[in-house]
Tab-separated table of C-alpha atoms in Angstrom:
chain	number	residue	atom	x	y	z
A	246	UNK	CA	-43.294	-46.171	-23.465
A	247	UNK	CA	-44.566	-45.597	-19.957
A	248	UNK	CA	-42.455	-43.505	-18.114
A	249	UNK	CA	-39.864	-40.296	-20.052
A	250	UNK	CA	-36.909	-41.325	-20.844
A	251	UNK	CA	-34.094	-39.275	-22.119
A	252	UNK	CA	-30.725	-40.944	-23.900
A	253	UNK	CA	-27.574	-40.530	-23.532
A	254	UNK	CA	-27.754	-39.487	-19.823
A	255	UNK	CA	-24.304	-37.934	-20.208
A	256	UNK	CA	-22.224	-36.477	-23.413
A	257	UNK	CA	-19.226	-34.854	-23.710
A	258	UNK	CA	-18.254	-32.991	-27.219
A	259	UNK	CA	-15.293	-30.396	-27.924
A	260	UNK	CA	-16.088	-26.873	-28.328
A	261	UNK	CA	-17.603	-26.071	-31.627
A	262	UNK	CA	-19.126	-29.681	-32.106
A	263	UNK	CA	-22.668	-30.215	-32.923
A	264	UNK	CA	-24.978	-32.704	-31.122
A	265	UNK	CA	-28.066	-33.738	-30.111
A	266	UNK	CA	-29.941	-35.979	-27.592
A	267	UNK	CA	-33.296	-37.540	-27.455
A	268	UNK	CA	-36.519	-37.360	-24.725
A	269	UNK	CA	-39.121	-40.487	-25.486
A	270	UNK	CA	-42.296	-39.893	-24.229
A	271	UNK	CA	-45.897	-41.489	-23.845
A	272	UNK	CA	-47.526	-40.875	-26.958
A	273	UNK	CA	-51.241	-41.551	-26.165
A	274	UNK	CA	-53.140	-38.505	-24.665
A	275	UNK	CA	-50.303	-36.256	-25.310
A	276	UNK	CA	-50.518	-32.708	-23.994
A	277	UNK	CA	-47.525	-30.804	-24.600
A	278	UNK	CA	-43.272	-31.255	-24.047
A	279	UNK	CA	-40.977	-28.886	-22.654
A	280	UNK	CA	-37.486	-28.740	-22.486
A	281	UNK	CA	-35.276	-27.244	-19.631
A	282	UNK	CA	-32.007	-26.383	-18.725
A	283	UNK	CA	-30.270	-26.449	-16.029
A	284	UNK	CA	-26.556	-25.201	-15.342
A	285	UNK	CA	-25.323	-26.323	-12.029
A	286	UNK	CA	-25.722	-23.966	-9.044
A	287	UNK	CA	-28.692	-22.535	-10.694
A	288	UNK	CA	-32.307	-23.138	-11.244
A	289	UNK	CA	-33.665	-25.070	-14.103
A	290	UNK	CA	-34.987	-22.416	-16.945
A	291	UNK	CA	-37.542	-23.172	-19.718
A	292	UNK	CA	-35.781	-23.548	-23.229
A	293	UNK	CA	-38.656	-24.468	-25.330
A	294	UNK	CA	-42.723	-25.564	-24.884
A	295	UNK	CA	-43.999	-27.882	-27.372
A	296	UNK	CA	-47.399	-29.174	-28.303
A	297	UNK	CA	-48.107	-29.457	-32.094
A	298	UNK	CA	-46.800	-32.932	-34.105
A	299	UNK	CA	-44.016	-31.666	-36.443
A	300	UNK	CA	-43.034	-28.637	-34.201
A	301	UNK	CA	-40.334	-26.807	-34.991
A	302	UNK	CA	-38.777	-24.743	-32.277
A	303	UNK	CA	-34.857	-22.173	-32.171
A	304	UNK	CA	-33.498	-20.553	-30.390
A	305	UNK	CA	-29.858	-19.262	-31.169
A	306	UNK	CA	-28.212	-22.521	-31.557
A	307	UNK	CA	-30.470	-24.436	-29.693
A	308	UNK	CA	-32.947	-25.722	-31.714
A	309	UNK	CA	-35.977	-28.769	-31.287
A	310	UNK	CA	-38.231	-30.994	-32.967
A	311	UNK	CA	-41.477	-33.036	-31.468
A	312	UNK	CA	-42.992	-36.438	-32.675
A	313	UNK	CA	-46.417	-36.738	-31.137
A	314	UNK	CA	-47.416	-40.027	-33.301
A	315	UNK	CA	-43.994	-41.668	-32.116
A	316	UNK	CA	-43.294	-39.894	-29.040
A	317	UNK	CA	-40.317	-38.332	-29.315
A	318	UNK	CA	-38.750	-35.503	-29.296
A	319	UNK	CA	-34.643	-34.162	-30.423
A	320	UNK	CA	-32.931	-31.322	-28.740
A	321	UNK	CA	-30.045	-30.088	-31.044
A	322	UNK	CA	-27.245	-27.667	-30.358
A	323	UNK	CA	-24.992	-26.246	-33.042
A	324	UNK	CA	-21.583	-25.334	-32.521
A	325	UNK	CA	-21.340	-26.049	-28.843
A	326	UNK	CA	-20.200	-23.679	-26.267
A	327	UNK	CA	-18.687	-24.237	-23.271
A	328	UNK	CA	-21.536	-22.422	-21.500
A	329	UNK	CA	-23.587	-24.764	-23.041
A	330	UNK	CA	-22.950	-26.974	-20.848
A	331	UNK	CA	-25.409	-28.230	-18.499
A	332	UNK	CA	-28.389	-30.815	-18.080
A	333	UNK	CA	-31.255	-30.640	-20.227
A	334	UNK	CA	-34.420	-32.000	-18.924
A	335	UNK	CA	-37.109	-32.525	-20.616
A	336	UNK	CA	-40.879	-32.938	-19.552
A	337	UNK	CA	-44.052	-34.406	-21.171
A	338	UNK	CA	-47.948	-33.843	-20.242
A	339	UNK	CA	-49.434	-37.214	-21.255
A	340	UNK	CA	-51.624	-38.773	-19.642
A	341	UNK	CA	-53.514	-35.754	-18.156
A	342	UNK	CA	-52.566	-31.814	-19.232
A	343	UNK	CA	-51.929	-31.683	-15.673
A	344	UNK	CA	-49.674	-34.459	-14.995
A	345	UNK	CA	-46.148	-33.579	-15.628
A	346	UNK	CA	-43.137	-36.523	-16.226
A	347	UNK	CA	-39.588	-35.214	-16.078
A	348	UNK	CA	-36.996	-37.290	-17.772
A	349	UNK	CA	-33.768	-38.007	-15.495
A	350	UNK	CA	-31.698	-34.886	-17.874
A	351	UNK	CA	-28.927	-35.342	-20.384
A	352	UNK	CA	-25.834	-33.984	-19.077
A	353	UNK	CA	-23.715	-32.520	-21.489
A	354	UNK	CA	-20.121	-31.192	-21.085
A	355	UNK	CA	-18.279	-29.058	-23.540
A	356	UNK	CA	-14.812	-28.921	-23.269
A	357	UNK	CA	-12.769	-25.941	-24.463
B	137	UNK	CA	-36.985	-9.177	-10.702
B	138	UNK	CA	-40.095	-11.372	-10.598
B	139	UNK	CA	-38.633	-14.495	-9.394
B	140	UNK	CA	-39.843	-17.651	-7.656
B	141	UNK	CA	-37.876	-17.955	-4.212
B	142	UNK	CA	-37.218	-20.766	-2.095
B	143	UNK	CA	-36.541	-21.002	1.838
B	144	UNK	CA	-33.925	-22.798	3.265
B	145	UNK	CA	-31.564	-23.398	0.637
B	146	UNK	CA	-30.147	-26.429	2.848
B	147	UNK	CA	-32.088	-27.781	5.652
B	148	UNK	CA	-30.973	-30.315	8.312
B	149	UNK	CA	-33.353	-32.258	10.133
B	150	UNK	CA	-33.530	-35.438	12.512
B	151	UNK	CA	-35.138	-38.563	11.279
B	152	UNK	CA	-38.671	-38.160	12.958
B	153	UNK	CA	-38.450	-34.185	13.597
B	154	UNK	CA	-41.041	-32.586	11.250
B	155	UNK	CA	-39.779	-29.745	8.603
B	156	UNK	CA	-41.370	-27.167	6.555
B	157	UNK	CA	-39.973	-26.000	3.412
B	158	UNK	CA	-41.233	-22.556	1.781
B	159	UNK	CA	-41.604	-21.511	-1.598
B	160	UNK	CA	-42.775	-17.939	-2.420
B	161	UNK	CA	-43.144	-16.230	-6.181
B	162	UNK	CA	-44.179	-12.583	-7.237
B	163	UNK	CA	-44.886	-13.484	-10.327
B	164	UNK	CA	-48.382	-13.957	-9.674
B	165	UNK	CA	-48.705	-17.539	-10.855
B	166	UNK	CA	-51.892	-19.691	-10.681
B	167	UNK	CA	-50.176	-23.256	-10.564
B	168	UNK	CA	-47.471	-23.776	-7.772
B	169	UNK	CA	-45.522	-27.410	-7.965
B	170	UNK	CA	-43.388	-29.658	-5.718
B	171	UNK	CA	-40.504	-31.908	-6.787
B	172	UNK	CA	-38.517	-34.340	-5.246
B	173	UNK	CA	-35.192	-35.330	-6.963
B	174	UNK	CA	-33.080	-37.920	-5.814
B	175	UNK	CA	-29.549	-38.306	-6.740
B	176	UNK	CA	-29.251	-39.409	-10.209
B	177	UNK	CA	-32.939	-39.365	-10.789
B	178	UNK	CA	-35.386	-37.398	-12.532
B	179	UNK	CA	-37.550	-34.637	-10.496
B	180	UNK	CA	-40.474	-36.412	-9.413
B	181	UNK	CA	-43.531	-34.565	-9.184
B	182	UNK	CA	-45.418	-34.529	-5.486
B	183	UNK	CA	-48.299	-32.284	-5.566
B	184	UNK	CA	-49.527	-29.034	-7.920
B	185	UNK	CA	-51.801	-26.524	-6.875
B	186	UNK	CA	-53.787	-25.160	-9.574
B	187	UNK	CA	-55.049	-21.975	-7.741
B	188	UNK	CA	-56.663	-23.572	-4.150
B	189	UNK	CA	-57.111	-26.669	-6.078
B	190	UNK	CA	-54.751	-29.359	-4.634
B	191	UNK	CA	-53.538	-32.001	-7.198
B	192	UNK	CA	-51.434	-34.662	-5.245
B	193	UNK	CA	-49.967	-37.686	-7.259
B	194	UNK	CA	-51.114	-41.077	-6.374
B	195	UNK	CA	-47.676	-42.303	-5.170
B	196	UNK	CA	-47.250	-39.231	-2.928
B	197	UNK	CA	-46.338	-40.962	0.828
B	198	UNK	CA	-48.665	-39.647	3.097
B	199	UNK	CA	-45.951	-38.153	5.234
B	200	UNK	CA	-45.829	-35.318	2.533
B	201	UNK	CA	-48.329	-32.460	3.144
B	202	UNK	CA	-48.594	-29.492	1.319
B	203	UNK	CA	-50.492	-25.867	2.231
B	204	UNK	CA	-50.784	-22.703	-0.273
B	205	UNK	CA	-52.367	-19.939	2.686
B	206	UNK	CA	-52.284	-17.326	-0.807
B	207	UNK	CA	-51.240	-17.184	-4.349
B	208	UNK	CA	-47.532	-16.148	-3.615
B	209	UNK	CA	-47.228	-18.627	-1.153
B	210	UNK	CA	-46.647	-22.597	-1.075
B	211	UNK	CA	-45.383	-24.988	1.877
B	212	UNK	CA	-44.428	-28.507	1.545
B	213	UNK	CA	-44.492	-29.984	4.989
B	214	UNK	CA	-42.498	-33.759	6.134
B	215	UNK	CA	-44.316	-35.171	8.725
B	216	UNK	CA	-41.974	-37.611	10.147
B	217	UNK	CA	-38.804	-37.217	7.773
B	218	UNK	CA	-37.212	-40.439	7.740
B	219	UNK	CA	-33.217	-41.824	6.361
B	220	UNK	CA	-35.223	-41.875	2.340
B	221	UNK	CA	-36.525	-38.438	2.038
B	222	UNK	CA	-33.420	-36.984	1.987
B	223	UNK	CA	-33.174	-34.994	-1.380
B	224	UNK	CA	-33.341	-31.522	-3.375
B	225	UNK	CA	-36.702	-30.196	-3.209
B	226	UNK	CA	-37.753	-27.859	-5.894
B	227	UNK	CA	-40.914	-25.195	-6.199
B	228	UNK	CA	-41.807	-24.255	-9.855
B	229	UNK	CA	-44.952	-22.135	-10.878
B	230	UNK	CA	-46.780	-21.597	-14.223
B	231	UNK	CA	-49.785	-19.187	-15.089
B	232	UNK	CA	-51.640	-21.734	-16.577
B	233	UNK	CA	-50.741	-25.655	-16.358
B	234	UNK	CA	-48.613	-26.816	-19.776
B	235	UNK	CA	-47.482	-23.581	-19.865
B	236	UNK	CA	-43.490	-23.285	-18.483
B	237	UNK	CA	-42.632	-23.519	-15.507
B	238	UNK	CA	-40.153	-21.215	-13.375
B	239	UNK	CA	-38.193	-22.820	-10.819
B	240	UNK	CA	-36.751	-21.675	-7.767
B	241	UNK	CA	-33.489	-22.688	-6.982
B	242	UNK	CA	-34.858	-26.118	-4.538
B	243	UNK	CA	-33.904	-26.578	-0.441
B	244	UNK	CA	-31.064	-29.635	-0.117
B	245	UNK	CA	-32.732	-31.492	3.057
B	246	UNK	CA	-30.245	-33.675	4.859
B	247	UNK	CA	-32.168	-36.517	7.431
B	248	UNK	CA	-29.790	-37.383	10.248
């Protein structure tokens, strides 16, 4: 994988569901991974920073994993909320701890 | 509230005209970033600043410029803005690079 990718780009899941989506990232020279969200008319805000293979990060319902040997990473959300919804981004350092990739967002909907 | 702040939130310009777009923080941050995000794509990083030191990506057009005169200060000047440039423009900072970033809430720039 060269560039970040992020699947699906969209999702939409009634209130209450759980879900998750997936950022793929370059694994070689592999810095760290963040993840971001951002509701519309607002700016993006840090959810989680990630370096260590096998990471493990919560918060509230929101929680995340990291693959550095496979270059991936999950973002999970339990029990959506409808003020869940907005796009997560996601961002890798690879490639330089300098050089930043953002993935084109998941955009996830939750419907009351 | 600390916050990173960013000047016009909407900008018109004429293809050709030059524009400067501003980006100020108090949170004292030592890395200050450009993006460019198209519709439907992912924020594409321009140039960092890493203190003085200016990081600009190798597929940067030249028409982008970029000036930090201080640490709470960052500028992202367009040259000659032409029909393709037209996008949301964010400023993020970090205290160190990998850690997270704090966005600003970006400039819309129109190109007539």
């Amino acid at each position: 994988i060269l560039n970040v990718e992020q699947s699906p780009q969209s999702l939409h899941v009634q209130e209450g569901d759980s879900t998750n989506f997936t950022c793929s990232f370059p694994s070689s020279n592999f810095y760290a991974l963040h993840w971001y969200r951002w509701e519309t008319a607002k700016s993006p805000e840090a959810l989680f920073v990630m370096t260590l293979n096998g990471d493990e990060k919560k918060k509230g319902r929101i929680s995340a994993t990291l693959n550095t040997k496979e270059g991936y990473s999950y973002l999970y959300i339990k029990g959506s909320q409808p003020e869940d919804s907005a796009t997560y981004l996601c961002a890798s350092y690879s490639g330089g701890y300098q050089k930043v990739t953002f993935g084109i967002g998941t955009k996830l909907q939750v419907i009351p | 509230d600390a916050m990173v702040i960013q000047n016009p939130r909407y900008q018109v310009t004429q293809f050709g005209k030059p524009v400067t777009l501003s980006c100020s923080q108090t949170l004292n941050h030592n890395v200050m970033y450009w993006y460019q995000q198209k519709s439907s794509q992912a924020p594409k990083l321009l140039f960092h600043y890493y203190d003085k030191d200016f990081n600009n990506e190798a597929d940067t057009p030249d028409n982008f410029q970029s000036r930090r005169p201080n640490t709470s200060f960052c500028f992202l000047d367009i040259r000659s803005p032409g029909l393709g440039d037209a996008a949301m423009y964010l400023c993020a900072t970090s205290r160190l690079p990998l850690n997270e970033q704090f966005f600003g809430p970006g400039t819309r720039l129109t190109v007539l």
